[in-house]
Amino acid sequence: MEGQDVDNVDNINKKTILIVEDMGMNRQLLSVILGNDHHILEAENGLEALGILEKEYRNIALIMLDIIMPVMDGFAFLERVKQIHEYKDIPIIFVTAETYKENILKGIEYGVCDVIAKPFDPYLVTNRVDQLIRLTENQKRKRAGRPQSTRQKERGLVLLVDDAEMNRVILKEVLRGEFGILEAADGQEALEHLDSRGDEIAAVLLDVIMPVMDGIEMMKEARSRSLLDNIPVIAITAENSAVKMQRIKDLGICEIIHKPFDPSVIKNRVNNMIELYEM
């Protein structure tokens, strides 16, 4: 009986996710990745998804949306969703093998919150889904609790740690105007910034493979000295070794962005991580 009560509580706490994808294998894979912690609804195209939304929109916490589908593609679906007030607070993630920058930017203009590339990394899928649901719920609570100030909050500094100067230039351009920037070409230089200006740093974007001191060693040292308490760290890496990726996760990295990265989604991810750490 007690076990049944626990199961009922867990069932009530589960959020509902709508997966909109024409490939059955991809829907099945996402359902397996997310099904233990969430209720799953599935649609094969945008038109079928609209029918599900009409009945279930109050219960749906997040939509995972493919771009290229028959009958009604992802953009046509987004166009319809934008017109319906009741759907506007449901966060949407593109799940796609489509990597054209124009399509990703178009999705962001339509209100897409993030992009997850195929083939799916279960760790990234579960992380981003859970983070986006938490952020959306927190924003709803804020709106319900008090009027929001029109004055932009000072967000602090972002520390860019990458030995490739071109990557730092690209990231600086993406984040310009919203964050102050500190730069480091290796882990040792990053530790010096954290030691001297840690109370000003809002987030760290960290390369993994670097000379002098790599990202893994830098994380170990920073954790041992409590230099990263309450500072989110986002790994930006070309590393694909399963062993090294697990070491990164074990060190407390809150997000992983694979190189070559799409600059158009970086700002969203940085803002999301900072807001999560401020909750």
C-alpha positions as a printed NumPy array, in Angstrom:
array([[  0.   ,   0.   ,   0.   ],
       [  2.816,   2.402,   0.921],
       [  4.54 ,   1.582,  -2.351],
       [  1.37 ,   2.412,  -4.257],
       [  1.135,   5.78 ,  -2.478],
       [  4.73 ,   6.615,  -3.433],
       [  4.014,   5.6  ,  -7.031],
       [  0.939,   7.824,  -7.098],
       [  2.9  ,  10.821,  -5.793],
       [  5.659,  10.245,  -8.357],
       [  3.044,   9.939, -11.088],
       [  1.415,  13.232, -10.08 ],
       [  4.79 ,  15.018, -10.07 ],
       [  5.707,  13.875, -13.563],
       [  5.495,  16.524, -16.286],
       [  4.007,  15.862, -19.729],
       [  6.18 ,  16.251, -22.835],
       [  4.847,  16.322, -26.385],
       [  7.264,  14.804, -28.927],
       [  6.536,  15.912, -32.51 ],
       [  8.643,  13.848, -34.914],
       [  7.772,  11.895, -38.07 ],
       [ 10.394,   9.177, -37.511],
       [  9.031,   6.507, -35.201],
       [ 12.516,   5.392, -34.138],
       [ 13.382,   8.918, -32.963],
       [ 10.109,   9.235, -31.042],
       [ 10.783,   5.88 , -29.425],
       [ 14.328,   6.864, -28.482],
       [ 13.216,  10.152, -26.888],
       [ 10.415,   8.317, -25.079],
       [ 12.94 ,   5.861, -23.636],
       [ 15.294,   8.681, -22.565],
       [ 12.548,  10.763, -20.931],
       [  9.821,   8.253, -20.111],
       [ 10.968,   7.328, -16.601],
       [ 10.601,  10.891, -15.342],
       [  7.902,  12.31 , -17.615],
       [  4.59 ,  11.482, -19.239],
       [  5.031,  11.286, -23.009],
       [  2.622,  12.249, -25.8  ],
       [  3.596,  11.666, -29.433],
       [  2.663,  13.201, -32.793],
       [  3.957,  12.332, -36.265],
       [  3.608,  15.861, -37.667],
       [  2.626,  19.401, -36.762],
       [ -1.046,  18.972, -37.64 ],
       [ -1.415,  15.967, -35.352],
       [  0.427,  17.899, -32.641],
       [ -2.05 ,  20.794, -32.903],
       [ -4.897,  18.345, -32.315],
       [ -3.173,  17.041, -29.177],
       [ -2.44 ,  20.571, -27.956],
       [ -6.067,  21.582, -28.318],
       [ -7.052,  18.88 , -25.822],
       [ -3.98 ,  18.712, -23.578],
       [ -2.29 ,  22.15 , -23.579],
       [ -2.967,  22.74 , -19.864],
       [ -0.968,  19.602, -19.018],
       [  1.921,  19.912, -21.492],
       [  5.104,  21.25 , -19.883],
       [  7.342,  21.163, -22.987],
       [  7.303,  20.383, -26.712],
       [ 10.153,  18.648, -28.572],
       [  9.735,  19.566, -32.24 ],
       [ 11.342,  18.243, -35.42 ],
       [ 11.772,  20.719, -38.305],
       [ 11.334,  18.573, -41.407],
       [  8.062,  16.593, -41.356],
       [  5.325,  15.756, -43.876],
       [  1.786,  17.224, -43.712],
       [  2.875,  20.135, -41.473],
       [  6.535,  20.889, -40.772],
       [  8.026,  22.479, -37.676],
       [  7.884,  26.058, -38.951],
       [  4.248,  25.811, -40.03 ],
       [  3.456,  24.377, -36.583],
       [  5.28 ,  27.268, -34.877],
       [  3.373,  29.791, -37.011],
       [  0.065,  28.336, -35.81 ],
       [  1.191,  28.091, -32.186],
       [  2.217,  31.773, -32.168],
       [ -1.37 ,  32.731, -32.98 ],
       [ -2.9  ,  30.953, -29.967],
       [ -2.548,  32.752, -26.631],
       [ -3.043,  29.622, -24.522],
       [  0.042,  27.96 , -26.021],
       [  2.514,  30.835, -25.677],
       [  4.034,  29.75 , -22.344],
       [  4.86 ,  26.185, -23.456],
       [  8.63 ,  25.996, -24.101],
       [  9.713,  24.392, -27.374],
       [ 12.984,  22.637, -28.223],
       [ 13.991,  21.853, -31.8  ],
       [ 15.203,  18.238, -32.097],
       [ 16.778,  17.975, -35.514],
       [ 19.605,  16.849, -37.751],
       [ 19.046,  20.105, -39.664],
       [ 22.074,  22.286, -38.984],
       [ 21.506,  25.252, -41.319],
       [ 22.083,  28.388, -39.269],
       [ 19.22 ,  30.191, -41.015],
       [ 16.729,  27.566, -39.869],
       [ 17.983,  27.653, -36.293],
       [ 17.798,  31.461, -36.224],
       [ 14.317,  31.334, -37.741],
       [ 13.244,  28.912, -35.007],
       [ 14.608,  31.223, -32.302],
       [ 12.703,  34.138, -33.869],
       [  9.542,  32.041, -33.602],
       [ 10.236,  31.481, -29.913],
       [ 12.095,  28.153, -29.876],
       [ 14.064,  28.   , -26.617],
       [ 16.815,  25.569, -27.59 ],
       [ 18.118,  23.149, -30.22 ],
       [ 19.158,  19.532, -29.607],
       [ 21.021,  17.863, -32.459],
       [ 20.493,  14.32 , -33.657],
       [ 21.826,  11.759, -32.862],
       [ 20.622,  12.315, -29.303],
       [ 22.907,  12.391, -26.273],
       [ 20.707,  11.136, -23.391],
       [ 22.585,  13.252, -20.818],
       [ 22.048,  16.466, -22.787],
       [ 18.426,  15.662, -23.601],
       [ 17.437,  15.027, -19.982],
       [ 19.471,  17.996, -18.7  ],
       [ 18.05 ,  20.528, -21.118],
       [ 14.473,  19.303, -20.819],
       [ 14.542,  19.408, -17.012],
       [ 16.293,  22.78 , -16.923],
       [ 13.876,  24.382, -19.36 ],
       [ 10.817,  23.099, -17.474],
       [ 12.227,  24.455, -14.199],
       [ 13.003,  27.831, -15.774],
       [  9.544,  28.12 , -17.319],
       [  7.821,  27.283, -14.035],
       [  9.997,  29.783, -12.173],
       [  9.172,  32.524, -14.69 ],
       [  5.458,  31.8  , -14.316],
       [  5.753,  32.08 , -10.524],
       [  7.56 ,  35.418, -10.861],
       [  4.885,  36.804, -13.176],
       [  2.124,  35.647, -10.852],
       [  3.849,  37.016,  -7.75 ],
       [  4.834,  40.538,  -8.696],
       [  5.217,  42.944, -11.628],
       [  8.552,  42.572, -13.407],
       [ 10.913,  45.512, -13.502],
       [ 11.684,  46.935, -16.947],
       [ 15.229,  47.649, -15.815],
       [ 17.7  ,  44.999, -16.952],
       [ 19.505,  43.307, -14.1  ],
       [ 23.301,  43.468, -14.13 ],
       [ 24.374,  39.936, -15.044],
       [ 28.065,  40.09 , -14.138],
       [ 31.008,  38.658, -16.053],
       [ 31.344,  35.574, -18.229],
       [ 34.766,  33.916, -18.148],
       [ 35.769,  32.45 , -21.541],
       [ 38.421,  29.746, -21.204],
       [ 39.689,  28.511, -24.573],
       [ 43.165,  28.33 , -26.101],
       [ 41.752,  29.084, -29.582],
       [ 41.554,  32.859, -29.905],
       [ 39.011,  32.633, -32.755],
       [ 36.564,  30.775, -30.485],
       [ 36.929,  33.495, -27.866],
       [ 36.343,  36.18 , -30.508],
       [ 33.135,  34.458, -31.672],
       [ 31.852,  34.012, -28.111],
       [ 32.647,  37.632, -27.211],
       [ 30.665,  38.821, -30.216],
       [ 27.68 ,  36.644, -29.257],
       [ 27.635,  37.831, -25.63 ],
       [ 28.538,  41.465, -26.278],
       [ 26.196,  44.029, -24.752],
       [ 24.713,  41.664, -22.178],
       [ 27.765,  40.494, -20.239],
       [ 31.211,  41.726, -19.384],
       [ 33.885,  39.319, -20.616],
       [ 37.022,  37.896, -19.045],
       [ 39.332,  35.708, -21.151],
       [ 41.771,  32.923, -20.374],
       [ 43.842,  30.853, -22.795],
       [ 44.322,  27.924, -20.387],
       [ 43.124,  26.536, -17.075],
       [ 45.86 ,  28.156, -15.013],
       [ 44.938,  31.629, -16.246],
       [ 41.266,  30.847, -15.577],
       [ 42.062,  29.924, -11.951],
       [ 43.753,  33.29 , -11.508],
       [ 40.611,  35.079, -12.704],
       [ 38.402,  32.969, -10.439],
       [ 40.691,  33.63 ,  -7.486],
       [ 40.769,  37.412,  -7.97 ],
       [ 37.295,  38.14 ,  -9.399],
       [ 35.172,  35.116,  -8.548],
       [ 32.475,  37.202,  -6.856],
       [ 31.881,  39.046, -10.171],
       [ 31.776,  35.979, -12.432],
       [ 28.282,  34.795, -13.376],
       [ 29.257,  31.859, -15.622],
       [ 32.254,  30.057, -17.129],
       [ 32.481,  28.785, -20.713],
       [ 35.232,  26.173, -20.594],
       [ 37.183,  24.386, -23.304],
       [ 38.319,  20.907, -22.257],
       [ 41.466,  20.358, -24.356],
       [ 44.039,  23.117, -23.674],
       [ 47.796,  23.422, -23.098],
       [ 49.385,  24.239, -19.711],
       [ 46.284,  23.122, -17.772],
       [ 43.274,  21.523, -19.461],
       [ 39.641,  21.925, -18.485],
       [ 39.446,  18.767, -16.388],
       [ 42.463,  19.691, -14.259],
       [ 41.211,  23.256, -13.939],
       [ 37.813,  21.999, -12.693],
       [ 39.44 ,  19.683, -10.152],
       [ 41.627,  22.474,  -8.769],
       [ 38.798,  25.029,  -8.746],
       [ 36.471,  22.625,  -6.909],
       [ 39.138,  21.79 ,  -4.334],
       [ 39.554,  25.514,  -3.623],
       [ 35.79 ,  26.261,  -3.7  ],
       [ 36.292,  28.737,  -6.529],
       [ 33.219,  27.584,  -8.462],
       [ 30.606,  27.593,  -5.711],
       [ 27.383,  28.964,  -7.234],
       [ 29.02 ,  29.571, -10.628],
       [ 27.655,  27.476, -13.546],
       [ 30.27 ,  25.957, -15.844],
       [ 29.425,  25.16 , -19.467],
       [ 31.881,  22.922, -21.301],
       [ 32.46 ,  23.806, -24.958],
       [ 34.415,  20.948, -26.446],
       [ 35.242,  18.815, -29.468],
       [ 35.988,  15.932, -27.08 ],
       [ 33.868,  12.839, -27.762],
       [ 35.628,  10.197, -25.674],
       [ 33.002,   8.544, -23.47 ],
       [ 35.485,   8.259, -20.592],
       [ 36.479,  11.931, -20.71 ],
       [ 32.893,  13.079, -21.17 ],
       [ 31.924,  11.148, -18.037],
       [ 34.804,  12.759, -16.137],
       [ 33.5  ,  16.183, -17.216],
       [ 29.999,  15.355, -15.979],
       [ 31.327,  13.98 , -12.68 ],
       [ 33.163,  17.252, -12.019],
       [ 29.898,  19.168, -11.973],
       [ 29.665,  20.636, -15.47 ],
       [ 26.072,  21.8  , -15.81 ],
       [ 25.958,  21.894, -19.614],
       [ 27.972,  20.587, -22.572],
       [ 28.084,  22.28 , -25.979],
       [ 29.902,  20.375, -28.713],
       [ 32.214,  22.014, -31.211],
       [ 31.673,  23.225, -33.827],
       [ 29.087,  25.185, -31.855],
       [ 26.256,  27.336, -33.177],
       [ 26.726,  30.866, -31.788],
       [ 22.994,  31.595, -32.082],
       [ 22.121,  29.31 , -29.149],
       [ 25.03 ,  30.202, -26.845],
       [ 23.407,  33.283, -25.306],
       [ 20.228,  31.32 , -24.497],
       [ 22.213,  28.626, -22.733],
       [ 24.31 ,  31.076, -20.732],
       [ 21.218,  32.997, -19.642],
       [ 19.423,  29.771, -18.73 ],
       [ 22.302,  28.513, -16.581],
       [ 22.672,  31.831, -14.754],
       [ 18.956,  32.01 , -14.03 ],
       [ 18.91 ,  28.419, -12.762],
       [ 21.751,  29.185, -10.367],
       [ 19.937,  32.312,  -9.138],
       [ 16.752,  30.358,  -8.276]])
